[in-house]
Coordinates of C-alpha atoms and ligand atoms in Angstrom, one line a residue:
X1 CA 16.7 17.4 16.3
X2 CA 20.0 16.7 18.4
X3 CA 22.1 13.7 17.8
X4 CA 21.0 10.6 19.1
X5 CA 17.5 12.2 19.5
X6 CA 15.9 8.4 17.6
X7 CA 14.8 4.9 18.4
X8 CA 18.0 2.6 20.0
X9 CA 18.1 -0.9 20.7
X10 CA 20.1 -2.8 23.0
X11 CA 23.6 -3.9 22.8
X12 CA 24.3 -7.5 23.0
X13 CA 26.5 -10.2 22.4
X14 CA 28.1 -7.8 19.8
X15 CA 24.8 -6.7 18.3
X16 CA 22.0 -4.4 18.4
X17 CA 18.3 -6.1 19.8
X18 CA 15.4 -5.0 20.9
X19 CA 14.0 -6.4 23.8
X20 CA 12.4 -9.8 23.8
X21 CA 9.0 -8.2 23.6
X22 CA 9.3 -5.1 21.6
X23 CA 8.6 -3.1 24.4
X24 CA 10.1 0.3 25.0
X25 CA 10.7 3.5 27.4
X26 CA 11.0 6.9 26.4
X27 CA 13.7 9.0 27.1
X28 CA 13.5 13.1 27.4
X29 CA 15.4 16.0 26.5
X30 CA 15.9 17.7 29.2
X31 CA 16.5 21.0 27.9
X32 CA 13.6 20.8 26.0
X33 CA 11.3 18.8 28.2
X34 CA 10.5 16.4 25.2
X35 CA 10.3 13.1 24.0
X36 CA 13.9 12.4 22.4
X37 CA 13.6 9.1 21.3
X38 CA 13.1 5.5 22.7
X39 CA 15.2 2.7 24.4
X40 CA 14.3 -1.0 24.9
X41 CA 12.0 -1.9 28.1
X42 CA 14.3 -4.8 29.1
X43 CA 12.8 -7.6 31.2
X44 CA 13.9 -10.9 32.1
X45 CA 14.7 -12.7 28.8
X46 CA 16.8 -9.7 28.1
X47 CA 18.8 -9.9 31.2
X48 CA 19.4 -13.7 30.6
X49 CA 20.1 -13.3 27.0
X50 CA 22.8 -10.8 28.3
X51 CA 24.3 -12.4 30.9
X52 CA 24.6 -15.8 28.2
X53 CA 26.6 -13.8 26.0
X54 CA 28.7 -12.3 28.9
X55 CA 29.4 -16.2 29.8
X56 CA 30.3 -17.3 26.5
X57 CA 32.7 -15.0 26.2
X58 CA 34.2 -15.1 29.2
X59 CA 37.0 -17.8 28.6
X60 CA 38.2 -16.5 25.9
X61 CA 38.8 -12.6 27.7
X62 CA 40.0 -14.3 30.2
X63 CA 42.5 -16.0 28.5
X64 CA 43.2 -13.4 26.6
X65 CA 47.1 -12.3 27.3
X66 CA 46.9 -9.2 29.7
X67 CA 49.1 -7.3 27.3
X68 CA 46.4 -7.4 24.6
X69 CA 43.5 -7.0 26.9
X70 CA 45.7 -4.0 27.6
X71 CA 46.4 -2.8 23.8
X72 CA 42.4 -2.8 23.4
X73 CA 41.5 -0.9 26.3
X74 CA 44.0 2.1 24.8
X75 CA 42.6 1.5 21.7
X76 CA 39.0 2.4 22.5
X77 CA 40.4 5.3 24.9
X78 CA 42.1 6.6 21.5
X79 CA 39.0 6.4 19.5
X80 CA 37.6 7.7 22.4
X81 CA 39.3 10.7 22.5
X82 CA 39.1 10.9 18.6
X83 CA 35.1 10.7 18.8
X84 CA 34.5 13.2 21.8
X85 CA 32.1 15.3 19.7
X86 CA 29.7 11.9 19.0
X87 CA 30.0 11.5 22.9
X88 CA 29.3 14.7 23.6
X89 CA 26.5 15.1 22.1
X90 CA 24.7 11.8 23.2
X91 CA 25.9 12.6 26.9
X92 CA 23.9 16.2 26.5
X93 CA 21.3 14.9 24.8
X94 CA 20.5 13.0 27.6
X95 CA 21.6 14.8 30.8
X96 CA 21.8 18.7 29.3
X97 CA 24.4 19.6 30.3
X98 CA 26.8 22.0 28.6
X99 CA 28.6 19.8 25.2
X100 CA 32.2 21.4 26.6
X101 CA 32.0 20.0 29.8
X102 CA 30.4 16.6 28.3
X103 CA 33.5 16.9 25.6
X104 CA 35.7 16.9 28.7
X105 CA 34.1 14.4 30.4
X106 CA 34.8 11.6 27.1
X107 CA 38.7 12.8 26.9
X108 CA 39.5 13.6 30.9
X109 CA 37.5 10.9 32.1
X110 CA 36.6 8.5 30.0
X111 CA 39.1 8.0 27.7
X112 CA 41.9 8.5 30.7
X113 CA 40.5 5.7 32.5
X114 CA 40.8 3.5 29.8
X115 CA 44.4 4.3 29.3
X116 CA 45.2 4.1 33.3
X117 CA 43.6 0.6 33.3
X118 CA 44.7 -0.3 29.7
X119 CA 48.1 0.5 31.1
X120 CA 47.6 -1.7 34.6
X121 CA 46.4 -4.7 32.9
X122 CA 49.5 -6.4 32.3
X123 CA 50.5 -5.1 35.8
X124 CA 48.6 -8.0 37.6
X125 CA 51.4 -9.7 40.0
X126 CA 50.9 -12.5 42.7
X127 CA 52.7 -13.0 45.8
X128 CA 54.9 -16.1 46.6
X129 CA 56.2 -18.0 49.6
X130 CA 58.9 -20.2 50.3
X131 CA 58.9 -23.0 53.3
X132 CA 62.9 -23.7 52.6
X133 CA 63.1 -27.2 51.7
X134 CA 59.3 -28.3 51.3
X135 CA 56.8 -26.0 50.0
X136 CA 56.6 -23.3 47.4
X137 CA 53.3 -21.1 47.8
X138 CA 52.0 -18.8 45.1
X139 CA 48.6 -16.4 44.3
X140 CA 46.8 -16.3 41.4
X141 CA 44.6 -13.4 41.0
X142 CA 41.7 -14.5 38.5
X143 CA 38.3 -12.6 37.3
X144 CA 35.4 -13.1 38.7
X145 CA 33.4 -14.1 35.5
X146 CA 30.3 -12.1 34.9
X147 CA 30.1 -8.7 36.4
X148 CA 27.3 -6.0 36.6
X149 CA 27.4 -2.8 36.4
X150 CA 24.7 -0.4 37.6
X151 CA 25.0 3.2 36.6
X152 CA 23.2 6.3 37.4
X153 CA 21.7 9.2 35.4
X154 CA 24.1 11.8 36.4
X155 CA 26.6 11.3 34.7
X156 CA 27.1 7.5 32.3
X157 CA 30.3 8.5 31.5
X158 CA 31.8 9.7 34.6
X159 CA 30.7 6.9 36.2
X160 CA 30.1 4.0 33.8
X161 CA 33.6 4.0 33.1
X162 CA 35.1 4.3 36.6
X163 CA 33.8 0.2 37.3
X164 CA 34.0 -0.7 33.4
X165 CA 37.5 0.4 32.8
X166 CA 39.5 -2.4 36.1
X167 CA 36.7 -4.6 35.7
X168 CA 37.8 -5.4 31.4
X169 CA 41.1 -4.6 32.4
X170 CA 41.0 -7.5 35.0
X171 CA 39.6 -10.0 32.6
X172 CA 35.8 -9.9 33.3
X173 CA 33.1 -9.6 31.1
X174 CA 30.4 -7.2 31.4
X175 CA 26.7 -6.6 31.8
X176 CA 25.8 -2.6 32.4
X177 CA 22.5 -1.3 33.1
X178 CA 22.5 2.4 32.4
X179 CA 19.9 4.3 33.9
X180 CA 16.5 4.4 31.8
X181 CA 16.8 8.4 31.7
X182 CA 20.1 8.5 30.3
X183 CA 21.6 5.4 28.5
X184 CA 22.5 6.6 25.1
X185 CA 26.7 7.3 25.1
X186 CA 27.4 3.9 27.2
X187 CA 25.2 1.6 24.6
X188 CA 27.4 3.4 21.9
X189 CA 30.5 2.8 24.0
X190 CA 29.8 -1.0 24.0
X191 CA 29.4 -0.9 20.3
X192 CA 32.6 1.1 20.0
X193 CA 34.5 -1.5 22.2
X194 CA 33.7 -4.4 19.5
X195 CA 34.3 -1.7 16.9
X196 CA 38.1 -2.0 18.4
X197 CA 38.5 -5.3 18.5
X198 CA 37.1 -6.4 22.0
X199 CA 35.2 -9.9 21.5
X200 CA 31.0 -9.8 21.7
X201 CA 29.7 -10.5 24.4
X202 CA 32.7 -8.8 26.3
X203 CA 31.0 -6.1 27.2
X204 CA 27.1 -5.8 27.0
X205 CA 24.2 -3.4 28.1
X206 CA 20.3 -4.0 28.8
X207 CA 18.6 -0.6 29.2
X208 CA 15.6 0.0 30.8
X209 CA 14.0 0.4 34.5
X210 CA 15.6 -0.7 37.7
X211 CA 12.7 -2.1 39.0
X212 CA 12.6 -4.4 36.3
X213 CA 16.2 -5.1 34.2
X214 CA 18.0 -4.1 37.1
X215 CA 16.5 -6.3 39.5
X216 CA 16.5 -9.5 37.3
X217 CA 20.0 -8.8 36.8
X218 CA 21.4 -8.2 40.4
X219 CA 19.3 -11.7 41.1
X220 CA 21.0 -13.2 38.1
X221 CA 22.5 -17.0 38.9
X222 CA 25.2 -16.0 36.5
X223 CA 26.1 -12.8 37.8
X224 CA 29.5 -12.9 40.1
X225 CA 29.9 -9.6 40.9
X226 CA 28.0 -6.2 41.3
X227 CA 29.1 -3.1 41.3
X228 CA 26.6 0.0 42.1
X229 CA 26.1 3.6 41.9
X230 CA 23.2 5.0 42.9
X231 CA 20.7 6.2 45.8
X232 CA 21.3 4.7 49.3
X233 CA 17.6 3.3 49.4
X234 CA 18.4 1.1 45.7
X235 CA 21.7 0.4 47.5
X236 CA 20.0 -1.6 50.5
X237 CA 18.0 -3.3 47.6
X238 CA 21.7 -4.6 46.2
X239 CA 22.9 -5.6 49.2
X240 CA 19.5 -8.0 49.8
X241 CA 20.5 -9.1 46.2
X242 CA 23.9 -9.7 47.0
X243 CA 23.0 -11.4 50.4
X244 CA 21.2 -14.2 49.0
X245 CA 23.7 -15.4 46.7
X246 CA 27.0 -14.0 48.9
X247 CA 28.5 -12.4 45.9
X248 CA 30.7 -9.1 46.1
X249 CA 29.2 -5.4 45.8
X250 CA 31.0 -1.9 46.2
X251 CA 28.5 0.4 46.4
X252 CA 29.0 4.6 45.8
X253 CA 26.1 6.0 47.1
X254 CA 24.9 10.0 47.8
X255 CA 26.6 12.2 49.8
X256 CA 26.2 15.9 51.5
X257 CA 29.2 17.3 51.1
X258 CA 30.6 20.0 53.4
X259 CA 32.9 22.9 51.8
X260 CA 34.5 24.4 54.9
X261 CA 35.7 27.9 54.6
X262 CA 37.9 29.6 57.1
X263 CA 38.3 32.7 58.2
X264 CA 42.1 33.3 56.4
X265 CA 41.2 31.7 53.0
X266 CA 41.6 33.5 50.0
X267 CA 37.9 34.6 49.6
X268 CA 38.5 35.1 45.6
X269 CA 39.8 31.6 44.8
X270 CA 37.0 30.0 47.6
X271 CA 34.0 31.7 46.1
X272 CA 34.8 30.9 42.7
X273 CA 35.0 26.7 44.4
X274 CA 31.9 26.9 46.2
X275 CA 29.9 28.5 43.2
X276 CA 30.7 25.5 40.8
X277 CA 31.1 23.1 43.7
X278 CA 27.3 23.3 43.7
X279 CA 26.5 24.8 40.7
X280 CA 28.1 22.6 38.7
X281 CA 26.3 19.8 36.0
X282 CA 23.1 22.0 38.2
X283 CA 24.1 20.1 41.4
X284 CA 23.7 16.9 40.5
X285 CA 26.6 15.4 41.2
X286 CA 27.6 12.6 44.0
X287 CA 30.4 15.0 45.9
X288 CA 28.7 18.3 45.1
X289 CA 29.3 20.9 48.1
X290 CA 25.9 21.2 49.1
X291 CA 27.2 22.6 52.8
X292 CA 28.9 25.3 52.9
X293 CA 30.5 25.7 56.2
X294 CA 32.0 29.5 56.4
X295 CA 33.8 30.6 59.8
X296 CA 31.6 33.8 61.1
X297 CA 34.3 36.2 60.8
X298 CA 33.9 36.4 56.9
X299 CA 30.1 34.8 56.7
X300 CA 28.1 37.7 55.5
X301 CA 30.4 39.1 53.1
X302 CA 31.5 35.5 51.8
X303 CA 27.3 34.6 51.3
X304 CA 26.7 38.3 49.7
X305 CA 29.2 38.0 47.0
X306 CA 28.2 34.4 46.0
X307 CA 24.8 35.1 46.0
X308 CA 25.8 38.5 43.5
X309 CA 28.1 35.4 41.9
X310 CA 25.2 33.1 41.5
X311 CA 23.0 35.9 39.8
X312 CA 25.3 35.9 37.1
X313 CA 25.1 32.2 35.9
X314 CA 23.1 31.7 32.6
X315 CA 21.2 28.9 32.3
X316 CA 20.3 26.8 29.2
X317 CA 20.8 24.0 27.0
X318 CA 23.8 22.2 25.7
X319 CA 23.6 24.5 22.6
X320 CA 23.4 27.7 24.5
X321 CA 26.7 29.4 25.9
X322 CA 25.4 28.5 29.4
X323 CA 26.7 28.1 32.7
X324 CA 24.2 25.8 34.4
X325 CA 21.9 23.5 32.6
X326 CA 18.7 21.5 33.6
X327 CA 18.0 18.7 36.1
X328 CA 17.5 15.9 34.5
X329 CA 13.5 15.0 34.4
X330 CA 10.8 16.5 35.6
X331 CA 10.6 14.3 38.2
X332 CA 14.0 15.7 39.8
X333 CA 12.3 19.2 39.5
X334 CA 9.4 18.7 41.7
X335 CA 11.5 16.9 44.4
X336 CA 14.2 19.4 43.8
X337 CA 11.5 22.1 44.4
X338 CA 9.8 20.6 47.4
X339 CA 13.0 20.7 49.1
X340 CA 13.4 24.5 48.6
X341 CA 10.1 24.3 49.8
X342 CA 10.5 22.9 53.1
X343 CA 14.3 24.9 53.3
X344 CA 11.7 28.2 53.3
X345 CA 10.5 27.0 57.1
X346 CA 13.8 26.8 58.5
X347 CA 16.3 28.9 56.7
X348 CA 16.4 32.3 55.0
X349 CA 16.2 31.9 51.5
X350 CA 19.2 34.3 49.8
X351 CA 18.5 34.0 45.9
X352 CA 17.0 32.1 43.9
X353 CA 14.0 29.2 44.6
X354 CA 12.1 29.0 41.8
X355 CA 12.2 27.6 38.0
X356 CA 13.5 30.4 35.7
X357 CA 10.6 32.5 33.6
X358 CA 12.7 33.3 30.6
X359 CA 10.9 32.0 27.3
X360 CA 13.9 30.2 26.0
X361 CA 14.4 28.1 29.1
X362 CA 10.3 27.0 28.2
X363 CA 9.6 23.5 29.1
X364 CA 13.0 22.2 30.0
X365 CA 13.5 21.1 33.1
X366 CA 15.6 24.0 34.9
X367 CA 15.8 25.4 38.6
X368 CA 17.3 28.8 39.5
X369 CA 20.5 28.7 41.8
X370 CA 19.0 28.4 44.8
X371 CA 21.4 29.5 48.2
X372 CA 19.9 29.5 51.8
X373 CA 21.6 30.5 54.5
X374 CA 21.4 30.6 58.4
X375 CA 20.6 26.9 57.6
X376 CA 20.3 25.3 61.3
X377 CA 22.8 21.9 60.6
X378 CA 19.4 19.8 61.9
X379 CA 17.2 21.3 59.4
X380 CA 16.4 18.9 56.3
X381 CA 17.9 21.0 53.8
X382 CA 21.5 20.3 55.3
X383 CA 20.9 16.7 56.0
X384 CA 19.6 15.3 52.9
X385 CA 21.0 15.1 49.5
X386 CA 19.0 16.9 47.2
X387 CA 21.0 16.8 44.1
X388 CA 19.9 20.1 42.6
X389 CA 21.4 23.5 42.5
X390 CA 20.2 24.0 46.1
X391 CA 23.6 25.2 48.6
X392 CA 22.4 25.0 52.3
X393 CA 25.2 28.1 54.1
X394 CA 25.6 27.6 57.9
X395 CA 28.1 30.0 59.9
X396 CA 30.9 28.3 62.4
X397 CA 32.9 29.7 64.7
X398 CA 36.4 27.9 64.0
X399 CA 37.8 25.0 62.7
X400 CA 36.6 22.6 66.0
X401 CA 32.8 23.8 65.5
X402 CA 33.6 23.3 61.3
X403 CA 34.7 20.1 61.6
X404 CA 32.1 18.9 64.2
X405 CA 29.0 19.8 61.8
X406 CA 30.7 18.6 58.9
X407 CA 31.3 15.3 60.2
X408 CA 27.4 15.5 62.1
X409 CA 26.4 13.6 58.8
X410 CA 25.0 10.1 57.6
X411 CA 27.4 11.0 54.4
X412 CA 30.7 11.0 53.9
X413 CA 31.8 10.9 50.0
X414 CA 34.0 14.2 49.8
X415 CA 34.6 17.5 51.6
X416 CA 37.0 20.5 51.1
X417 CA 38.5 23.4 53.4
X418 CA 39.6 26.8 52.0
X419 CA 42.6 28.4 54.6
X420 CA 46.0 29.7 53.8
X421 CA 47.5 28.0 57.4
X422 CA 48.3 24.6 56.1
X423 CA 48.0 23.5 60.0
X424 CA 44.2 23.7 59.7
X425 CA 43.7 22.3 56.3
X426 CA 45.8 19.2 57.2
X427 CA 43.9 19.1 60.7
X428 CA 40.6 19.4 59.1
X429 CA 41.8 16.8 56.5
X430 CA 42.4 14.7 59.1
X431 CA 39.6 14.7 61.5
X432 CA 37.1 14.6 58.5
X433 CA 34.9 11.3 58.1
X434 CA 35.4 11.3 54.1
X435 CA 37.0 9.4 51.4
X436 CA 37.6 12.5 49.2
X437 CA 39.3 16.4 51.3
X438 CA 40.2 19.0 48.9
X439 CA 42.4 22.0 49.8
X440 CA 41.6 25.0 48.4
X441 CA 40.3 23.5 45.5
X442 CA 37.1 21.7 44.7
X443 CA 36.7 18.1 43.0
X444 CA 39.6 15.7 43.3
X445 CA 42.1 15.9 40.5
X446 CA 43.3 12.8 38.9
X447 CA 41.8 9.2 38.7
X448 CA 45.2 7.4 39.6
X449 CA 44.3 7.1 43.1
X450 CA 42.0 5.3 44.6
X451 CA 39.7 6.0 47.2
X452 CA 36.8 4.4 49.6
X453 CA 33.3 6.4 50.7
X454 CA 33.0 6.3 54.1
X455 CA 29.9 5.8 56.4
X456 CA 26.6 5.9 54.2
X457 CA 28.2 6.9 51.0
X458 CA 29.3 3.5 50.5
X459 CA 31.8 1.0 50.2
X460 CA 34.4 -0.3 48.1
X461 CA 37.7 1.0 46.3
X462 CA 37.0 3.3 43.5
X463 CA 39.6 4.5 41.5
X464 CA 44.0 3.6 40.7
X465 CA 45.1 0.4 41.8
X466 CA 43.0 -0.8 44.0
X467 CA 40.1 -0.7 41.8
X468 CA 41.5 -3.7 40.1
X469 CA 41.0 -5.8 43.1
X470 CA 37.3 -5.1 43.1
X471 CA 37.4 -7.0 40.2
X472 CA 40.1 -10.2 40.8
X473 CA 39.9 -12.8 43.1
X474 CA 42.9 -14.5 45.3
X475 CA 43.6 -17.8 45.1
X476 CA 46.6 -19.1 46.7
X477 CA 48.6 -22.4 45.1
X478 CA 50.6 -24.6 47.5
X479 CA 53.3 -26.8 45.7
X480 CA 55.3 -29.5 47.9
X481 CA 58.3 -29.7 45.9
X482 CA 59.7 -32.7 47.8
X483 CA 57.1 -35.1 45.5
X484 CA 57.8 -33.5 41.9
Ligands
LIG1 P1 18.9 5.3 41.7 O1 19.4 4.6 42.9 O2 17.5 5.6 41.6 O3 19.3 4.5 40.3 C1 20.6 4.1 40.0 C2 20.6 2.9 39.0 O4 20.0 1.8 39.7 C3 19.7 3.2 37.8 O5 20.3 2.5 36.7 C4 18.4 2.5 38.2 O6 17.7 2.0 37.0 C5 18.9 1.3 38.9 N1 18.0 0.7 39.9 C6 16.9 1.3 40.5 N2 16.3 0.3 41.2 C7 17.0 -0.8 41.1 C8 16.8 -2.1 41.6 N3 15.8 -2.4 42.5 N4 17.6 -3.1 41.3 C9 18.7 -2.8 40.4 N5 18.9 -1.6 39.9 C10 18.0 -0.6 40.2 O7 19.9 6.6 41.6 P2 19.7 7.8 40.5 O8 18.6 8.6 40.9 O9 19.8 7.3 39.1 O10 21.1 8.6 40.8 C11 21.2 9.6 41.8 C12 21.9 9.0 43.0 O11 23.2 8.4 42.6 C13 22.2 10.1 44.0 O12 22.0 9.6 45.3 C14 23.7 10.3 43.8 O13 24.4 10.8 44.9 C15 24.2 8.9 43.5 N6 25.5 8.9 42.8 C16 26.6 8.5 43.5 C17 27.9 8.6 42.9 C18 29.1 8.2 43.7 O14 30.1 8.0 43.1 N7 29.0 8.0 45.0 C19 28.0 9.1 41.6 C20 26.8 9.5 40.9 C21 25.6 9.4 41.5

């Protein structure tokens, strides 16, 4: 049995509960296909008991001197770092993917964030005016209060922490709602944060489903803030949420990435990007490069050698030496699947398609590499996400045509361009509708800067600095010194 593979309870107020009525929703192992264990089915008592705790221990974080708030937040990065193995394995568990890659996640990801916003916290400064003679004006930038946080199964880690880490570091107090498929290393996290020192009730999570937890607590009275990642349709359901009580949202959302290839690129260094650009964590990742844009000059050798690339990745488990693991439920699969489907009407299918026959993969929830090319850019496997292994190729003829289907797109969370003239990439850069271009590389490196989806990825700063001001309000202070 893998670790973590039992019965959890929630985490709140500093403690470990079960929901008010002792119900509960199984979680899967992916790699296996089988029941791993259970979570709490939270409902509405569990969200208010949550969001109570949050409250009462919001004065006291907030008045908590930023320097301290600061010292826990590297704290929990160290043990962080120091317990990447425990992580590891309870990120696998529940998403399979590979434990090296999950290892990296806890220390690269994780445990940097904390130390970027551990670092800012005491970094918080106001602005000030002076009307010579009369008036002295100043800011204050306070929390909000209670925030929530609602997290995806893609990656809890990864993404958890990019709105956990400003939104502590800011002073708030928390309430996250992990996904009900994969909950396990962010319920551990919260009971690591106490575990360094971070008050209860600071920072709390209620598992189960959205349509239950996660809709009593975007509704919650208490609630001051929401932060979201997830699918664009739950994303107009926060909004409505966040409508009727006019409270804040940033939103990160899907995307359809284009990976543009020109004609001059160095082919080695661009195939080995566009292979784990969708290949990697099996495509399901927000700002995969599930377009692949390549000029014609190169096309068909450029799709030939990925697709002879592609062949060689082995699938399997986290504790297999694999490249590619499996989608996260079974669920995924079949919608996964029925878009390869409909790709076989419009597109010419190069490898892959189908779930993988070999007797050790039995029963867990994998899908080969799938590549189609010739894709037309109005066909359905180029304009929806499908967040699977699935890389839709369409030839262009230059950089005018590349740029004009990439930016053809209801999406625009990330893109790349491979060239060697750094005329094109910076053009390209330029004229793409995206919060994230990579040049000749694929996934942004470093966390320290901050960045916004554009169109229907999203909205909201992500990320550095600005993060922090998702997460503090302004409030200005006049003082007319001619009465003191
Ligand atoms: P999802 O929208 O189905 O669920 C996301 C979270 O919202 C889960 O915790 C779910 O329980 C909760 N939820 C569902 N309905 C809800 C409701 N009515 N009220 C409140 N909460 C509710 O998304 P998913 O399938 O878990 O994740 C995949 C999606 O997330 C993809 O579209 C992917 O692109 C996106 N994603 C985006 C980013 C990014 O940074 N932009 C990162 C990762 C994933």
């Amino acid at each position: 049995m893998r670790d973590g593979a039992r019965d959890w309870d929630m985490y709140i107020g500093g403690e470990w509960v079960p929901a008010d009525d002792g119900d509960r929703v199984e979680f899967f192992d992916p790699a296996k296909g089988e029941v791993a264990g259970t979570i709490p089915r939270g409902q509405e008592a569990d969200v208010d008991r949550a969001v109570a705790a949050a409250a009462a221990a919001a004065p006291e974080w907030r008045a908590t001197p930023a320097p301290e708030r600061g010292r826990l937040l590297l704290r929990l990065a160290a043990e962080l770092r120091d317990r990447a193995d425990e992580f590891a394995a309870l990120e696998s568990l529940n998403t399979g993917g590979s434990l090296g890659g999950s290892r990296w996640t806890v220390r690269e990801v994780a445990a940097r964030r904390f130390e970027f916003f551990g670092g800012l916290a005491d970094k918080v400064l106001g602005d000030t005016y002076s009307v010579p003679g009369r008036t002295h004006s100043f800011t204050l930038r306070e929390p909000y209060g209670v925030t929530a946080h609602i997290v995806p199964w893609n990656g809890p880690l990864w993404v958890g922490t990019r709105s956990i880490a400003p939104a502590l570091a800011a002073g708030n107090t928390l309430v996250v709602k992990p996904s009900a498929e994969a909950s396990l290393s962010l319920l551990r996290l919260a009971e690591l944060a106490t575990e360094c020192g971070f008050p209860s009730g600071v920072l709390n999570v209620v598992t189960g489903r959205g349509s239950e937890a996660g809709e009593h607590l975007t509704g919650h009275p208490g609630v001051a803030s929401i932060s979201f990642t997830g699918s664009g349709a739950t994303g107009r359901r926060i909004i409505q949420r966040s409508a009727e009580r006019f409270i804040p949202v940033g939103l990160e959302l899907g995307g359809k990435s284009p990976n543009i290839v020109l004609g001059d690129a160095d082919l080695d260094r661009a195939l080995q990007g566009a292979l784990w650009a969708i290949f990697a964590n099996a495509g399901q990742i927000c700002v995969a490069g599930s377009r692949l844009l390549v000029e014609d000059t190169i096309h068909d050798e450029f799709v030939e050698r990925l697709a002879e690339m592609a062949a060689k990745l082995r699938l399997g488990g986290p504790d297999m030496e694999a490249d590619m693991g499996p989608l996260i439920s079974n669920g995924q699969r079949e919608q996964v699947l029925a878009h390869i489907e409909a790709g076989r009407e419009t597109s010419r299918l190069v490898i892959g398609g189908g779930v993988p026959d070999a007797a050790e993969l039995a029963g867990g929830y994998f899908v080969e590499p799938t590549i189609f090319d010739r894709v037309p850019p109005d066909a359905a496997i180029a304009r929806e996400e499908i967040f699977g292994p699935v890389l839709a190729v369409t030839p262009v003829s230059g950089v005018d045509e590349a740029i004009a289907v990439a930016n053809d797109s209801e999406y625009g969370l990330a893109a790349a361009v491979w060239t060697r003239n750094l005329d094109a990439a910076l053009t390209v850069a330029e004229r793409l509708e995206s919060g994230q271009v990579y040049v000749n590389h694929y996934f942004t490196i470093g966390f320290e800067l901050s960045r916004t989806p554009y169109k229907g990825s999203g909205f909201g700063h992500s990320e550095g600095q600005a993060a922090m001001d998702q997460y503090l309000r302004t409030k200005v202070v006049s003082v007319d010194l001619s009465s003191t």
